[in-house]
Amino acid sequence: MGEAVGSKLYGLKAPDRQILLFYCPGCKRTHPYHVGNKTGPSWNWNGDGDKPTFTPSLLVYASETTPRCHLFLTDGVIRYCGDSQHDLAGKSVPCPDFQHDSD
């Protein structure tokens, strides 16, 4: 399983990377950042689970259950790009605390 990483992230360990989840209020679901990935896309992270910054931007392609979502997460603030396909496109909002239900 995983564990809380500060107040905004939930971390999962994989053999070749760390996966950090955050809750996206635009899509109303979690999105992952892969950090230290040796075999695929990887993001830089400032190491702060309370005011996280990831670079470069995150682009989640549209599917049957998720709209297109393009964002920057900087100092704990989600800045949605104008090409996102939800109500928060073009807006900035604080990254909400990650609520994880323990089993």
Short mmCIF file of N, CA, C and O in Angstrom, two decimals:
data_model
loop_
_atom_site.label_atom_id
_atom_site.label_comp_id
_atom_site.label_asym_id
_atom_site.label_seq_id
_atom_site.Cartn_x
_atom_site.Cartn_y
_atom_site.Cartn_z
N MET A 1 0.84 -1.18 0.00
CA MET A 1 0.00 0.00 0.00
C MET A 1 0.88 1.24 0.00
O MET A 1 2.02 1.19 -0.39
N GLY A 2 0.35 2.32 0.49
CA GLY A 2 1.09 3.57 0.48
C GLY A 2 0.95 4.29 1.79
O GLY A 2 0.49 3.75 2.79
N GLU A 3 1.34 5.58 1.76
CA GLU A 3 1.29 6.38 2.97
C GLU A 3 1.15 7.85 2.62
O GLU A 3 1.51 8.28 1.52
N ALA A 4 0.62 8.60 3.58
CA ALA A 4 0.50 10.04 3.40
C ALA A 4 1.89 10.65 3.27
O ALA A 4 2.84 10.24 3.95
N VAL A 5 2.00 11.62 2.38
CA VAL A 5 3.24 12.39 2.21
C VAL A 5 2.84 13.84 2.43
O VAL A 5 2.32 14.50 1.52
N GLY A 6 3.01 14.31 3.66
CA GLY A 6 2.51 15.63 4.00
C GLY A 6 0.99 15.63 3.97
O GLY A 6 0.34 14.59 4.05
N SER A 7 0.40 16.80 3.81
CA SER A 7 -1.06 16.90 3.83
C SER A 7 -1.70 16.82 2.45
O SER A 7 -2.90 16.57 2.35
N LYS A 8 -0.92 16.99 1.37
CA LYS A 8 -1.50 17.11 0.03
C LYS A 8 -1.31 15.89 -0.85
O LYS A 8 -1.98 15.75 -1.87
N LEU A 9 -0.41 14.97 -0.48
CA LEU A 9 -0.03 13.87 -1.36
C LEU A 9 -0.19 12.53 -0.67
O LEU A 9 -0.14 12.42 0.56
N TYR A 10 -0.33 11.49 -1.49
CA TYR A 10 -0.33 10.11 -1.02
C TYR A 10 0.68 9.35 -1.87
O TYR A 10 0.62 9.41 -3.10
N GLY A 11 1.64 8.70 -1.23
CA GLY A 11 2.73 8.06 -1.95
C GLY A 11 2.58 6.56 -2.05
O GLY A 11 2.20 5.89 -1.10
N LEU A 12 2.89 6.06 -3.25
CA LEU A 12 2.96 4.62 -3.51
C LEU A 12 4.36 4.31 -4.00
O LEU A 12 4.94 5.08 -4.76
N LYS A 13 4.90 3.18 -3.59
CA LYS A 13 6.23 2.78 -4.03
C LYS A 13 6.12 1.73 -5.12
O LYS A 13 5.33 0.80 -5.02
N ALA A 14 6.89 1.91 -6.14
CA ALA A 14 7.03 0.92 -7.20
C ALA A 14 8.52 0.58 -7.27
O ALA A 14 9.35 1.35 -6.78
N PRO A 15 8.88 -0.55 -7.87
CA PRO A 15 10.29 -0.93 -7.90
C PRO A 15 11.21 0.12 -8.53
O PRO A 15 12.34 0.28 -8.11
N ASP A 16 10.70 0.85 -9.53
CA ASP A 16 11.59 1.76 -10.25
C ASP A 16 11.19 3.23 -10.12
O ASP A 16 11.70 4.07 -10.85
N ARG A 17 10.26 3.56 -9.22
CA ARG A 17 9.81 4.95 -9.09
C ARG A 17 8.93 5.12 -7.86
O ARG A 17 8.47 4.15 -7.26
N GLN A 18 8.67 6.37 -7.53
CA GLN A 18 7.69 6.71 -6.52
C GLN A 18 6.50 7.34 -7.25
O GLN A 18 6.68 8.15 -8.17
N ILE A 19 5.30 6.97 -6.86
CA ILE A 19 4.08 7.52 -7.45
C ILE A 19 3.41 8.36 -6.38
O ILE A 19 3.11 7.86 -5.30
N LEU A 20 3.22 9.64 -6.68
CA LEU A 20 2.60 10.57 -5.74
C LEU A 20 1.25 11.00 -6.29
O LEU A 20 1.16 11.55 -7.39
N LEU A 21 0.21 10.73 -5.53
CA LEU A 21 -1.16 11.07 -5.92
C LEU A 21 -1.59 12.36 -5.25
O LEU A 21 -1.23 12.62 -4.11
N PHE A 22 -2.39 13.16 -5.96
CA PHE A 22 -3.04 14.32 -5.37
C PHE A 22 -4.47 14.34 -5.86
O PHE A 22 -4.81 13.74 -6.89
N TYR A 23 -5.34 15.02 -5.13
CA TYR A 23 -6.74 15.11 -5.52
C TYR A 23 -6.93 16.33 -6.41
O TYR A 23 -6.55 17.44 -6.06
N CYS A 24 -7.53 16.10 -7.58
CA CYS A 24 -7.79 17.17 -8.55
C CYS A 24 -9.24 17.60 -8.42
O CYS A 24 -10.15 16.84 -8.77
N PRO A 25 -9.49 18.82 -7.92
CA PRO A 25 -10.87 19.27 -7.79
C PRO A 25 -11.55 19.54 -9.14
O PRO A 25 -12.78 19.53 -9.22
N GLY A 26 -10.79 19.75 -10.19
CA GLY A 26 -11.37 19.94 -11.52
C GLY A 26 -11.99 18.65 -12.05
O GLY A 26 -13.09 18.66 -12.60
N CYS A 27 -11.30 17.55 -11.88
CA CYS A 27 -11.77 16.24 -12.37
C CYS A 27 -12.51 15.45 -11.30
O CYS A 27 -13.13 14.43 -11.60
N LYS A 28 -12.36 15.89 -10.05
CA LYS A 28 -12.97 15.20 -8.91
C LYS A 28 -12.46 13.77 -8.77
O LYS A 28 -13.22 12.83 -8.51
N ARG A 29 -11.14 13.63 -8.95
CA ARG A 29 -10.48 12.33 -8.81
C ARG A 29 -9.00 12.56 -8.59
O ARG A 29 -8.52 13.68 -8.71
N THR A 30 -8.26 11.51 -8.31
CA THR A 30 -6.82 11.65 -8.13
C THR A 30 -6.09 11.57 -9.46
O THR A 30 -6.58 10.96 -10.42
N HIS A 31 -4.93 12.21 -9.50
CA HIS A 31 -4.00 12.10 -10.62
C HIS A 31 -2.63 11.73 -10.04
O HIS A 31 -2.30 12.16 -8.94
N PRO A 32 -1.81 10.99 -10.79
CA PRO A 32 -0.49 10.62 -10.30
C PRO A 32 0.64 11.44 -10.93
O PRO A 32 0.57 11.84 -12.10
N TYR A 33 1.66 11.66 -10.14
CA TYR A 33 2.97 12.09 -10.64
C TYR A 33 3.94 10.94 -10.41
O TYR A 33 3.96 10.36 -9.32
N HIS A 34 4.75 10.62 -11.40
CA HIS A 34 5.78 9.59 -11.26
C HIS A 34 7.11 10.31 -11.07
O HIS A 34 7.50 11.15 -11.89
N VAL A 35 7.79 9.99 -9.97
CA VAL A 35 9.05 10.65 -9.62
C VAL A 35 10.16 9.61 -9.63
O VAL A 35 10.01 8.53 -9.06
N GLY A 36 11.26 9.93 -10.28
CA GLY A 36 12.40 9.02 -10.32
C GLY A 36 12.19 7.84 -11.24
O GLY A 36 12.87 6.81 -11.10
N ASN A 37 11.28 7.94 -12.18
CA ASN A 37 10.99 6.84 -13.10
C ASN A 37 12.16 6.66 -14.07
O ASN A 37 12.55 7.59 -14.75
N LYS A 38 12.67 5.46 -14.13
CA LYS A 38 13.82 5.17 -15.00
C LYS A 38 13.38 4.67 -16.39
O LYS A 38 14.16 4.63 -17.31
N THR A 39 12.09 4.28 -16.51
CA THR A 39 11.66 3.64 -17.75
C THR A 39 10.53 4.37 -18.47
O THR A 39 9.97 3.85 -19.40
N GLY A 40 10.17 5.55 -18.02
CA GLY A 40 9.07 6.28 -18.66
C GLY A 40 9.03 7.71 -18.18
O GLY A 40 9.99 8.20 -17.59
N PRO A 41 7.92 8.38 -18.39
CA PRO A 41 7.81 9.79 -17.98
C PRO A 41 8.08 9.97 -16.49
O PRO A 41 7.70 9.13 -15.67
N SER A 42 8.73 11.07 -16.16
CA SER A 42 9.06 11.36 -14.77
C SER A 42 9.01 12.86 -14.54
O SER A 42 9.34 13.65 -15.43
N TRP A 43 8.59 13.25 -13.33
CA TRP A 43 8.51 14.66 -12.97
C TRP A 43 9.51 14.97 -11.88
O TRP A 43 9.88 14.11 -11.09
N ASN A 44 9.94 16.21 -11.83
CA ASN A 44 10.76 16.71 -10.72
C ASN A 44 9.81 17.16 -9.62
O ASN A 44 8.76 17.73 -9.89
N TRP A 45 10.21 16.92 -8.38
CA TRP A 45 9.40 17.26 -7.21
C TRP A 45 10.28 17.97 -6.20
O TRP A 45 11.43 17.57 -5.99
N ASN A 46 9.74 18.98 -5.53
CA ASN A 46 10.50 19.74 -4.54
C ASN A 46 10.62 19.02 -3.20
O ASN A 46 11.27 19.53 -2.28
N GLY A 47 10.00 17.87 -3.02
CA GLY A 47 10.11 17.09 -1.79
C GLY A 47 9.17 17.53 -0.69
O GLY A 47 9.23 16.99 0.42
N ASP A 48 8.30 18.49 -0.94
CA ASP A 48 7.40 19.04 0.07
C ASP A 48 5.99 18.49 -0.14
O ASP A 48 5.37 18.75 -1.18
N GLY A 49 5.48 17.75 0.83
CA GLY A 49 4.14 17.19 0.74
C GLY A 49 3.04 18.15 1.16
O GLY A 49 1.86 17.86 0.99
N ASP A 50 3.42 19.30 1.73
CA ASP A 50 2.44 20.30 2.14
C ASP A 50 2.30 21.44 1.14
O ASP A 50 1.22 22.02 1.01
N LYS A 51 3.38 21.77 0.46
CA LYS A 51 3.36 22.81 -0.60
C LYS A 51 4.10 22.25 -1.81
O LYS A 51 5.15 22.75 -2.19
N PRO A 52 3.56 21.18 -2.41
CA PRO A 52 4.29 20.50 -3.48
C PRO A 52 4.42 21.34 -4.75
O PRO A 52 3.52 22.11 -5.12
N THR A 53 5.57 21.16 -5.40
CA THR A 53 5.83 21.70 -6.72
C THR A 53 6.34 20.56 -7.59
O THR A 53 7.27 19.84 -7.18
N PHE A 54 5.72 20.39 -8.76
CA PHE A 54 6.16 19.39 -9.73
C PHE A 54 6.42 20.10 -11.06
O PHE A 54 5.69 21.02 -11.43
N THR A 55 7.45 19.68 -11.74
CA THR A 55 7.72 20.18 -13.09
C THR A 55 8.10 19.00 -13.96
O THR A 55 8.69 18.04 -13.47
N PRO A 56 7.74 19.03 -15.24
CA PRO A 56 6.97 20.04 -15.95
C PRO A 56 5.48 19.90 -15.65
O PRO A 56 5.09 19.23 -14.68
N SER A 57 4.62 20.48 -16.49
CA SER A 57 3.17 20.40 -16.31
C SER A 57 2.70 18.95 -16.41
O SER A 57 3.41 18.08 -16.92
N LEU A 58 1.49 18.72 -15.92
CA LEU A 58 0.85 17.41 -15.99
C LEU A 58 -0.31 17.51 -16.97
O LEU A 58 -1.14 18.41 -16.87
N LEU A 59 -0.36 16.58 -17.92
CA LEU A 59 -1.44 16.52 -18.89
C LEU A 59 -2.11 15.16 -18.79
O LEU A 59 -1.46 14.13 -18.99
N VAL A 60 -3.39 15.15 -18.43
CA VAL A 60 -4.17 13.92 -18.36
C VAL A 60 -5.13 13.96 -19.55
O VAL A 60 -5.95 14.87 -19.67
N TYR A 61 -4.97 13.00 -20.43
CA TYR A 61 -5.80 12.96 -21.64
C TYR A 61 -7.22 12.53 -21.30
O TYR A 61 -7.45 11.74 -20.40
N ALA A 62 -8.17 13.03 -22.06
CA ALA A 62 -9.58 12.71 -21.85
C ALA A 62 -9.83 11.23 -22.08
O ALA A 62 -9.22 10.60 -22.93
N SER A 63 -10.76 10.72 -21.29
CA SER A 63 -11.23 9.34 -21.46
C SER A 63 -12.74 9.36 -21.25
O SER A 63 -13.34 10.42 -21.07
N GLU A 64 -13.35 8.18 -21.20
CA GLU A 64 -14.79 8.12 -20.97
C GLU A 64 -15.17 8.64 -19.59
O GLU A 64 -16.28 9.13 -19.39
N THR A 65 -14.25 8.54 -18.63
CA THR A 65 -14.57 8.94 -17.25
C THR A 65 -13.85 10.20 -16.79
O THR A 65 -14.14 10.70 -15.71
N THR A 66 -12.91 10.71 -17.56
CA THR A 66 -12.11 11.86 -17.14
C THR A 66 -12.01 12.87 -18.27
O THR A 66 -11.70 12.50 -19.40
N PRO A 67 -12.23 14.16 -17.97
CA PRO A 67 -12.01 15.17 -19.00
C PRO A 67 -10.51 15.41 -19.18
O PRO A 67 -9.71 15.01 -18.34
N ARG A 68 -10.15 16.06 -20.28
CA ARG A 68 -8.75 16.47 -20.45
C ARG A 68 -8.42 17.44 -19.32
O ARG A 68 -9.20 18.35 -19.01
N CYS A 69 -7.28 17.25 -18.70
CA CYS A 69 -6.86 18.10 -17.59
C CYS A 69 -5.38 18.43 -17.77
O CYS A 69 -4.55 17.52 -17.88
N HIS A 70 -5.07 19.70 -17.82
CA HIS A 70 -3.69 20.17 -18.01
C HIS A 70 -3.42 21.18 -16.92
O HIS A 70 -4.17 22.15 -16.76
N LEU A 71 -2.36 20.97 -16.15
CA LEU A 71 -2.14 21.81 -14.97
C LEU A 71 -0.68 21.91 -14.60
O LEU A 71 0.15 21.10 -15.00
N PHE A 72 -0.40 22.92 -13.80
CA PHE A 72 0.86 23.07 -13.08
C PHE A 72 0.51 23.03 -11.60
O PHE A 72 -0.46 23.66 -11.18
N LEU A 73 1.30 22.30 -10.82
CA LEU A 73 1.15 22.28 -9.37
C LEU A 73 2.40 22.92 -8.79
O LEU A 73 3.49 22.36 -8.87
N THR A 74 2.25 24.13 -8.24
CA THR A 74 3.39 24.93 -7.77
C THR A 74 3.10 25.48 -6.38
O THR A 74 2.08 26.16 -6.18
N ASP A 75 3.98 25.20 -5.44
CA ASP A 75 3.84 25.68 -4.05
C ASP A 75 2.45 25.39 -3.48
O ASP A 75 1.87 26.22 -2.78
N GLY A 76 1.90 24.23 -3.80
CA GLY A 76 0.61 23.82 -3.26
C GLY A 76 -0.59 24.44 -3.95
O GLY A 76 -1.72 24.29 -3.47
N VAL A 77 -0.38 25.12 -5.08
CA VAL A 77 -1.48 25.73 -5.83
C VAL A 77 -1.58 25.05 -7.20
O VAL A 77 -0.57 24.93 -7.90
N ILE A 78 -2.78 24.62 -7.56
CA ILE A 78 -3.03 24.03 -8.87
C ILE A 78 -3.43 25.15 -9.81
O ILE A 78 -4.41 25.85 -9.57
N ARG A 79 -2.66 25.30 -10.89
CA ARG A 79 -2.98 26.30 -11.92
C ARG A 79 -3.40 25.53 -13.16
O ARG A 79 -2.57 24.92 -13.83
N TYR A 80 -4.70 25.56 -13.46
CA TYR A 80 -5.23 24.84 -14.61
C TYR A 80 -4.99 25.64 -15.88
O TYR A 80 -5.27 26.84 -15.93
N CYS A 81 -4.53 24.97 -16.91
CA CYS A 81 -4.32 25.60 -18.21
C CYS A 81 -5.67 25.73 -18.92
O CYS A 81 -6.61 24.99 -18.63
N GLY A 82 -5.73 26.65 -19.87
CA GLY A 82 -6.97 26.93 -20.59
C GLY A 82 -7.47 25.78 -21.44
O GLY A 82 -8.64 25.76 -21.82
N ASP A 83 -6.59 24.80 -21.75
CA ASP A 83 -7.02 23.67 -22.57
C ASP A 83 -7.63 22.54 -21.75
O ASP A 83 -8.00 21.51 -22.30
N SER A 84 -7.75 22.72 -20.43
CA SER A 84 -8.45 21.73 -19.61
C SER A 84 -9.93 21.76 -19.97
O SER A 84 -10.46 22.80 -20.37
N GLN A 85 -10.58 20.61 -19.83
CA GLN A 85 -11.99 20.50 -20.24
C GLN A 85 -12.91 20.34 -19.03
O GLN A 85 -13.75 19.43 -19.00
N HIS A 86 -12.78 21.20 -18.05
CA HIS A 86 -13.68 21.19 -16.90
C HIS A 86 -13.88 22.62 -16.42
O HIS A 86 -13.29 23.55 -16.97
N ASP A 87 -14.69 22.80 -15.41
CA ASP A 87 -15.09 24.14 -14.95
C ASP A 87 -13.94 24.97 -14.39
O ASP A 87 -14.08 26.19 -14.27
N LEU A 88 -12.83 24.35 -14.03
CA LEU A 88 -11.72 25.10 -13.45
C LEU A 88 -10.65 25.49 -14.48
O LEU A 88 -9.62 26.04 -14.12
N ALA A 89 -10.90 25.24 -15.75
CA ALA A 89 -9.95 25.61 -16.82
C ALA A 89 -9.63 27.10 -16.71
O ALA A 89 -10.53 27.93 -16.55
N GLY A 90 -8.34 27.42 -16.73
CA GLY A 90 -7.89 28.80 -16.67
C GLY A 90 -7.87 29.40 -15.27
O GLY A 90 -7.53 30.57 -15.10
N LYS A 91 -8.18 28.60 -14.25
CA LYS A 91 -8.25 29.11 -12.87
C LYS A 91 -7.15 28.49 -12.02
O LYS A 91 -6.58 27.45 -12.36
N SER A 92 -6.88 29.13 -10.89
CA SER A 92 -5.94 28.61 -9.90
C SER A 92 -6.68 28.35 -8.60
O SER A 92 -7.51 29.18 -8.18
N VAL A 93 -6.41 27.20 -7.98
CA VAL A 93 -7.04 26.83 -6.72
C VAL A 93 -6.01 26.16 -5.81
O VAL A 93 -5.07 25.53 -6.30
N PRO A 94 -6.16 26.29 -4.49
CA PRO A 94 -5.26 25.57 -3.59
C PRO A 94 -5.44 24.06 -3.77
O PRO A 94 -6.56 23.58 -3.96
N CYS A 95 -4.35 23.34 -3.72
CA CYS A 95 -4.43 21.88 -3.75
C CYS A 95 -5.08 21.41 -2.44
O CYS A 95 -4.61 21.77 -1.36
N PRO A 96 -6.17 20.65 -2.52
CA PRO A 96 -6.83 20.23 -1.29
C PRO A 96 -6.01 19.17 -0.55
O PRO A 96 -5.18 18.48 -1.13
N ASP A 97 -6.26 19.07 0.75
CA ASP A 97 -5.65 18.00 1.52
C ASP A 97 -6.09 16.67 0.93
O ASP A 97 -7.24 16.52 0.50
N PHE A 98 -5.20 15.70 0.97
CA PHE A 98 -5.52 14.36 0.44
C PHE A 98 -6.25 13.60 1.52
O PHE A 98 -5.74 13.42 2.63
N GLN A 99 -7.44 13.14 1.21
CA GLN A 99 -8.24 12.35 2.13
C GLN A 99 -8.11 10.89 1.74
O GLN A 99 -8.57 10.50 0.67
N HIS A 100 -7.49 10.10 2.58
CA HIS A 100 -7.32 8.68 2.29
C HIS A 100 -8.09 7.88 3.31
O HIS A 100 -7.89 8.05 4.51
N ASP A 101 -8.96 7.00 2.83
CA ASP A 101 -9.68 6.10 3.73
C ASP A 101 -8.80 4.92 4.01
O ASP A 101 -8.41 4.19 3.10
N SER A 102 -8.47 4.70 5.28
CA SER A 102 -7.64 3.54 5.62
C SER A 102 -8.51 2.31 5.68
O SER A 102 -9.69 2.35 6.03
N ASP A 103 -7.92 1.19 5.30
CA ASP A 103 -8.68 -0.08 5.24
C ASP A 103 -8.82 -0.69 6.60
O ASP A 103 -8.05 -0.80 7.41
#
